[in-house]
PDB file of C-alpha atoms and ligand atoms in Angstrom:
ATOM      1  CA  MET H   1      54.726 184.407  32.227  1.00 76.00           C
ATOM      2  CA  LYS H   2      54.672 182.415  29.380  1.00 84.00           C
ATOM      3  CA  TYR H   3      54.847 184.936  26.957  1.00 87.00           C
ATOM      4  CA  ASP H   4      57.146 187.676  26.356  1.00 89.00           C
ATOM      5  CA  LEU H   5      54.491 190.645  26.033  1.00 89.00           C
ATOM      6  CA  GLU H   6      56.721 193.135  26.119  1.00 86.00           C
ATOM      7  CA  SER H   7      58.371 192.295  22.944  1.00 88.00           C
ATOM      8  CA  LEU H   8      55.209 190.826  21.035  1.00 94.00           C
ATOM      9  CA  ARG H   9      55.071 192.622  17.674  1.00 95.00           C
ATOM     10  CA  ILE H  10      52.847 191.876  14.485  1.00 97.00           C
ATOM     11  CA  VAL H  11      55.311 189.804  12.271  1.00 97.00           C
ATOM     12  CA  HIS H  12      55.196 190.408   8.493  1.00 97.00           C
ATOM     13  CA  TYR H  13      54.951 188.075   5.659  1.00 98.00           C
ATOM     14  CA  PRO H  14      57.211 186.106   4.605  1.00 98.00           C
ATOM     15  CA  ASP H  15      57.857 185.250   8.192  1.00 97.00           C
ATOM     16  CA  PRO H  16      57.475 181.361   8.751  1.00 97.00           C
ATOM     17  CA  CYS H  17      55.521 181.849  11.742  1.00 97.00           C
ATOM     18  CA  LEU H  18      52.790 182.913   9.481  1.00 98.00           C
ATOM     19  CA  ARG H  19      53.004 179.374   7.614  1.00 98.00           C
ATOM     20  CA  LYS H  20      52.742 177.090  10.763  1.00 97.00           C
ATOM     21  CA  LYS H  21      49.676 175.019  12.067  1.00 98.00           C
ATOM     22  CA  CYS H  22      48.821 176.175  15.620  1.00 98.00           C
ATOM     23  CA  ALA H  23      48.365 173.999  18.569  1.00 98.00           C
ATOM     24  CA  PRO H  24      45.253 173.770  20.471  1.00 98.00           C
ATOM     25  CA  VAL H  25      45.100 176.089  23.770  1.00 98.00           C
ATOM     26  CA  THR H  26      45.179 173.847  26.818  1.00 97.00           C
ATOM     27  CA  ALA H  27      45.913 176.123  29.488  1.00 96.00           C
ATOM     28  CA  PHE H  28      43.368 178.850  30.211  1.00 97.00           C
ATOM     29  CA  ASP H  29      45.571 180.782  32.604  1.00 96.00           C
ATOM     30  CA  THR H  30      46.137 184.417  33.712  1.00 96.00           C
ATOM     31  CA  ASP H  31      48.916 184.211  31.002  1.00 96.00           C
ATOM     32  CA  LEU H  32      46.159 183.568  28.225  1.00 97.00           C
ATOM     33  CA  ALA H  33      44.192 186.575  29.621  1.00 97.00           C
ATOM     34  CA  ALA H  34      47.201 188.843  29.239  1.00 97.00           C
ATOM     35  CA  LEU H  35      48.132 187.622  25.576  1.00 97.00           C
ATOM     36  CA  ALA H  36      44.434 188.398  24.510  1.00 98.00           C
ATOM     37  CA  ASP H  37      44.709 191.633  25.939  1.00 97.00           C
ATOM     38  CA  ARG H  38      48.262 192.553  24.577  1.00 97.00           C
ATOM     39  CA  MET H  39      47.093 191.041  20.993  1.00 98.00           C
ATOM     40  CA  LEU H  40      43.819 193.150  21.153  1.00 97.00           C
ATOM     41  CA  ALA H  41      46.139 196.286  21.902  1.00 97.00           C
ATOM     42  CA  LEU H  42      48.490 195.599  18.891  1.00 97.00           C
ATOM     43  CA  MET H  43      44.988 195.110  16.537  1.00 97.00           C
ATOM     44  CA  MET H  44      43.651 198.134  17.744  1.00 96.00           C
ATOM     45  CA  ALA H  45      47.032 200.003  17.387  1.00 96.00           C
ATOM     46  CA  GLY H  46      47.303 198.993  13.546  1.00 96.00           C
ATOM     47  CA  LYS H  47      43.772 199.742  13.189  1.00 95.00           C
ATOM     48  CA  GLY H  48      42.800 195.911  12.207  1.00 96.00           C
ATOM     49  CA  VAL H  49      39.731 194.157  12.603  1.00 97.00           C
ATOM     50  CA  GLY H  50      41.284 190.709  13.462  1.00 98.00           C
ATOM     51  CA  LEU H  51      44.733 189.410  14.818  1.00 98.00           C
ATOM     52  CA  ALA H  52      45.566 185.757  15.139  1.00 98.00           C
ATOM     53  CA  ALA H  53      48.277 184.426  17.450  1.00 98.00           C
ATOM     54  CA  PRO H  54      50.816 183.329  15.086  1.00 98.00           C
ATOM     55  CA  GLN H  55      50.974 187.144  13.763  1.00 98.00           C
ATOM     56  CA  VAL H  56      52.495 187.817  16.817  1.00 98.00           C
ATOM     57  CA  GLY H  57      54.799 184.642  16.698  1.00 97.00           C
ATOM     58  CA  VAL H  58      52.651 182.587  19.148  1.00 97.00           C
ATOM     59  CA  LEU H  59      51.687 179.393  17.726  1.00 98.00           C
ATOM     60  CA  GLU H  60      48.477 178.529  19.498  1.00 98.00           C
ATOM     61  CA  ARG H  61      44.877 178.576  18.411  1.00 98.00           C
ATOM     62  CA  ILE H  62      43.568 181.858  19.609  1.00 98.00           C
ATOM     63  CA  PHE H  63      42.546 184.948  17.741  1.00 98.00           C
ATOM     64  CA  VAL H  64      41.177 188.572  18.611  1.00 98.00           C
ATOM     65  CA  MET H  65      38.630 190.670  16.605  1.00 98.00           C
ATOM     66  CA  SER H  66      36.646 193.646  16.617  1.00 98.00           C
ATOM     67  CA  HIS H  67      34.647 194.242  13.398  1.00 97.00           C
ATOM     68  CA  THR H  68      34.077 197.840  14.214  1.00 95.00           C
ATOM     69  CA  CYS H  69      37.472 198.230  15.050  1.00 91.00           C
ATOM     70  CA  LYS H  70      36.258 199.544  18.611  1.00 92.00           C
ATOM     71  CA  PRO H  71      37.171 198.078  22.442  1.00 93.00           C
ATOM     72  CA  GLU H  72      33.485 197.532  23.096  1.00 96.00           C
ATOM     73  CA  ASP H  73      33.129 195.007  20.342  1.00 97.00           C
ATOM     74  CA  ALA H  74      36.339 193.211  20.834  1.00 97.00           C
ATOM     75  CA  ARG H  75      36.154 189.488  21.127  1.00 97.00           C
ATOM     76  CA  VAL H  76      38.588 186.765  22.139  1.00 98.00           C
ATOM     77  CA  LEU H  77      38.215 183.291  20.341  1.00 98.00           C
ATOM     78  CA  VAL H  78      40.208 180.247  21.642  1.00 98.00           C
ATOM     79  CA  ASN H  79      40.199 176.847  19.696  1.00 98.00           C
ATOM     80  CA  PRO H  80      37.950 178.214  17.152  1.00 98.00           C
ATOM     81  CA  VAL H  81      35.999 175.735  14.641  1.00 98.00           C
ATOM     82  CA  ILE H  82      33.775 177.075  11.644  1.00 98.00           C
ATOM     83  CA  ARG H  83      30.836 175.079  11.278  1.00 98.00           C
ATOM     84  CA  GLU H  84      27.914 175.146   8.541  1.00 97.00           C
ATOM     85  CA  PRO H  85      29.670 177.564   6.068  1.00 97.00           C
ATOM     86  CA  ALA H  86      27.098 178.680   3.680  1.00 97.00           C
ATOM     87  CA  GLY H  87      26.760 181.109   0.750  1.00 96.00           C
ATOM     88  CA  MET H  88      30.044 182.116  -1.090  1.00 96.00           C
ATOM     89  CA  VAL H  89      30.576 185.902  -1.609  1.00 97.00           C
ATOM     90  CA  GLU H  90      33.522 187.722  -2.763  1.00 97.00           C
ATOM     91  CA  ALA H  91      34.978 190.792  -0.831  1.00 97.00           C
ATOM     92  CA  GLU H  92      38.305 192.921  -0.402  1.00 97.00           C
ATOM     93  CA  GLU H  93      40.420 191.749   2.558  1.00 98.00           C
ATOM     94  CA  GLY H  94      43.817 193.107   4.116  1.00 97.00           C
ATOM     95  CA  CYS H  95      46.047 191.594   6.560  1.00 98.00           C
ATOM     96  CA  LEU H  96      48.001 193.305   9.490  1.00 98.00           C
ATOM     97  CA  SER H  97      50.842 190.828   8.453  1.00 98.00           C
ATOM     98  CA  ILE H  98      50.870 191.773   4.857  1.00 98.00           C
ATOM     99  CA  PRO H  99      50.918 195.535   4.837  1.00 97.00           C
ATOM    100  CA  GLY H 100      49.758 197.381   1.778  1.00 95.00           C
ATOM    101  CA  VAL H 101      48.045 194.266   0.168  1.00 97.00           C
ATOM    102  CA  HIS H 102      44.623 194.016  -0.395  1.00 97.00           C
ATOM    103  CA  VAL H 103      43.074 191.263  -2.334  1.00 97.00           C
ATOM    104  CA  GLN H 104      39.584 189.790  -3.342  1.00 97.00           C
ATOM    105  CA  VAL H 105      38.735 186.715  -1.377  1.00 98.00           C
ATOM    106  CA  ARG H 106      35.740 184.406  -1.559  1.00 97.00           C
ATOM    107  CA  ARG H 107      34.431 183.098   1.710  1.00 98.00           C
ATOM    108  CA  ALA H 108      31.288 181.553   3.348  1.00 98.00           C
ATOM    109  CA  GLN H 109      28.638 184.525   3.638  1.00 98.00           C
ATOM    110  CA  HIS H 110      27.090 182.977   6.840  1.00 98.00           C
ATOM    111  CA  CYS H 111      28.867 180.306   9.301  1.00 98.00           C
ATOM    112  CA  ARG H 112      28.547 179.023  12.763  1.00 98.00           C
ATOM    113  CA  ILE H 113      31.556 179.597  15.321  1.00 98.00           C
ATOM    114  CA  VAL H 114      32.133 177.426  17.889  1.00 98.00           C
ATOM    115  CA  ALA H 115      34.931 178.238  20.574  1.00 98.00           C
ATOM    116  CA  GLN H 116      36.166 178.930  24.081  1.00 98.00           C
ATOM    117  CA  ASP H 117      36.716 182.195  26.236  1.00 98.00           C
ATOM    118  CA  VAL H 118      40.117 182.835  27.806  1.00 97.00           C
ATOM    119  CA  SER H 119      38.862 181.019  30.977  1.00 97.00           C
ATOM    120  CA  GLY H 120      37.880 177.776  28.797  1.00 98.00           C
ATOM    121  CA  LYS H 121      33.808 178.249  28.703  1.00 98.00           C
ATOM    122  CA  SER H 122      32.630 177.078  25.435  1.00 98.00           C
ATOM    123  CA  PHE H 123      30.423 179.350  23.758  1.00 98.00           C
ATOM    124  CA  GLU H 124      28.961 179.490  20.005  1.00 98.00           C
ATOM    125  CA  PHE H 125      27.215 182.102  17.718  1.00 98.00           C
ATOM    126  CA  GLU H 126      25.937 182.642  13.970  1.00 98.00           C
ATOM    127  CA  ALA H 127      27.991 184.984  12.013  1.00 98.00           C
ATOM    128  CA  ALA H 128      27.270 186.492   8.693  1.00 97.00           C
ATOM    129  CA  ASP H 129      29.004 189.248   6.229  1.00 97.00           C
ATOM    130  CA  LEU H 130      31.990 190.687   7.896  1.00 97.00           C
ATOM    131  CA  ILE H 131      31.892 189.083  11.311  1.00 98.00           C
ATOM    132  CA  ALA H 132      31.980 185.457   9.350  1.00 98.00           C
ATOM    133  CA  ARG H 133      34.577 186.800   6.971  1.00 98.00           C
ATOM    134  CA  ILE H 134      36.945 187.887  10.158  1.00 98.00           C
ATOM    135  CA  CYS H 135      36.431 184.638  11.727  1.00 98.00           C
ATOM    136  CA  GLN H 136      37.196 182.539   8.596  1.00 98.00           C
ATOM    137  CA  HIS H 137      40.218 184.907   7.793  1.00 98.00           C
ATOM    138  CA  GLU H 138      41.887 184.262  11.550  1.00 98.00           C
ATOM    139  CA  THR H 139      40.504 180.586  11.643  1.00 98.00           C
ATOM    140  CA  ASP H 140      42.734 180.353   8.284  1.00 98.00           C
ATOM    141  CA  HIS H 141      45.720 181.830  10.364  1.00 98.00           C
ATOM    142  CA  LEU H 142      45.814 179.114  12.761  1.00 98.00           C
ATOM    143  CA  ASN H 143      46.110 176.594   9.961  1.00 98.00           C
ATOM    144  CA  GLY H 144      49.107 178.643   8.137  1.00 98.00           C
ATOM    145  CA  VAL H 145      46.918 179.757   5.701  1.00 98.00           C
ATOM    146  CA  LEU H 146      47.077 183.600   4.089  1.00 98.00           C
ATOM    147  CA  ILE H 147      44.721 185.503   1.546  1.00 98.00           C
ATOM    148  CA  LEU H 148      47.844 184.979  -0.664  1.00 98.00           C
ATOM    149  CA  ASP H 149      46.325 181.379  -1.130  1.00 97.00           C
ATOM    150  CA  LYS H 150      43.088 182.592  -2.026  1.00 95.00           C
ATOM    151  CA  MET H 151      43.703 185.157  -4.312  1.00 94.00           C
ATOM    152  CA  GLY H 152      43.012 184.891  -8.150  1.00 94.00           C
ATOM    153  CA  PRO H 153      45.094 185.717 -11.135  1.00 95.00           C
ATOM    154  CA  THR H 154      44.397 189.357 -11.628  1.00 96.00           C
ATOM    155  CA  ASP H 155      45.316 189.851  -7.856  1.00 97.00           C
ATOM    156  CA  ARG H 156      48.728 187.382  -8.416  1.00 96.00           C
ATOM    157  CA  ILE H 157      49.590 190.114 -10.849  1.00 96.00           C
ATOM    158  CA  ALA H 158      48.598 193.272  -8.967  1.00 96.00           C
ATOM    159  CA  THR H 159      50.423 192.342  -5.486  1.00 97.00           C
ATOM    160  CA  LYS H 160      53.454 190.868  -7.052  1.00 97.00           C
ATOM    161  CA  SER H 161      55.941 194.013  -6.436  1.00 97.00           C
ATOM    162  CA  ALA H 162      54.373 194.479  -2.833  1.00 97.00           C
ATOM    163  CA  LEU H 163      55.176 190.934  -2.028  1.00 98.00           C
ATOM    164  CA  LYS H 164      58.592 191.164  -3.419  1.00 98.00           C
ATOM    165  CA  ALA H 165      59.147 194.479  -1.331  1.00 97.00           C
ATOM    166  CA  LEU H 166      58.032 192.538   1.858  1.00 98.00           C
ATOM    167  CA  GLU H 167      60.327 189.597   1.161  1.00 97.00           C
ATOM    168  CA  ALA H 168      63.199 191.941   0.653  1.00 97.00           C
ATOM    169  CA  GLN H 169      62.413 193.632   3.604  1.00 96.00           C
ATOM    170  CA  TYR H 170      62.236 190.353   5.885  1.00 95.00           C
ATOM    171  CA  ARG H 171      65.453 189.161   4.341  1.00 94.00           C
ATOM    172  CA  SER H 172      67.355 192.531   5.260  1.00 93.00           C
ATOM    173  CA  LYS H 173      65.657 192.479   8.809  1.00 86.00           C
ATOM    174  CA  ALA H 174      66.622 188.727   9.117  1.00 79.00           C
ATOM    175  CA  GLY H 175      70.419 189.635   7.950  1.00 76.00           C
ATOM    176  CA  ALA H 176      70.407 192.519  10.773  1.00 74.00           C
ATOM    177  CA  ARG H 177      69.728 190.043  13.238  1.00 68.00           C
ATOM    178  CA  ARG H 178      72.575 187.310  12.633  1.00 59.00           C
TER     179      ARG H 178
HETATM  180 ZN1   ZN Q   1      45.269 188.276   8.392  1.00 78.04          ZN
END
């Protein structure tokens, strides 16, 4: 087993894993399928609608999502690419790696997503609204981009103390590990 699934957990800002550009997935094996299952379980447990591999410390281009938060709507996207983004809309977003922080983010209302499944089979689909938003948010994660990079001046002020608290929490945990 390539990944230590038992010890996988959602990492929080400002963990450096969240700032890394992830490498393309090249091995479509049972380990990858097991990773996706574990990520879906963590996402559901956290009541999130999307979770990208760097959020569990794995620096590979894969994310999971379920726009309804239900298992029947779960999707796994490997090596995803956003194409033909169109129509900008602003909406509130949160992130499982930045608990307690919600900010307004402008994104394409509509786009096309090209990806592979866990067996390496290519697929693509048209996405709009929430599904398009989740795909863009998660693809950002694979490039080390967070919603914090997209917030406006009002949110910058409003989130300041919450981010400081997360930074302090990270430092004390890092200290405890030493
Ligand atoms: Zn996120």
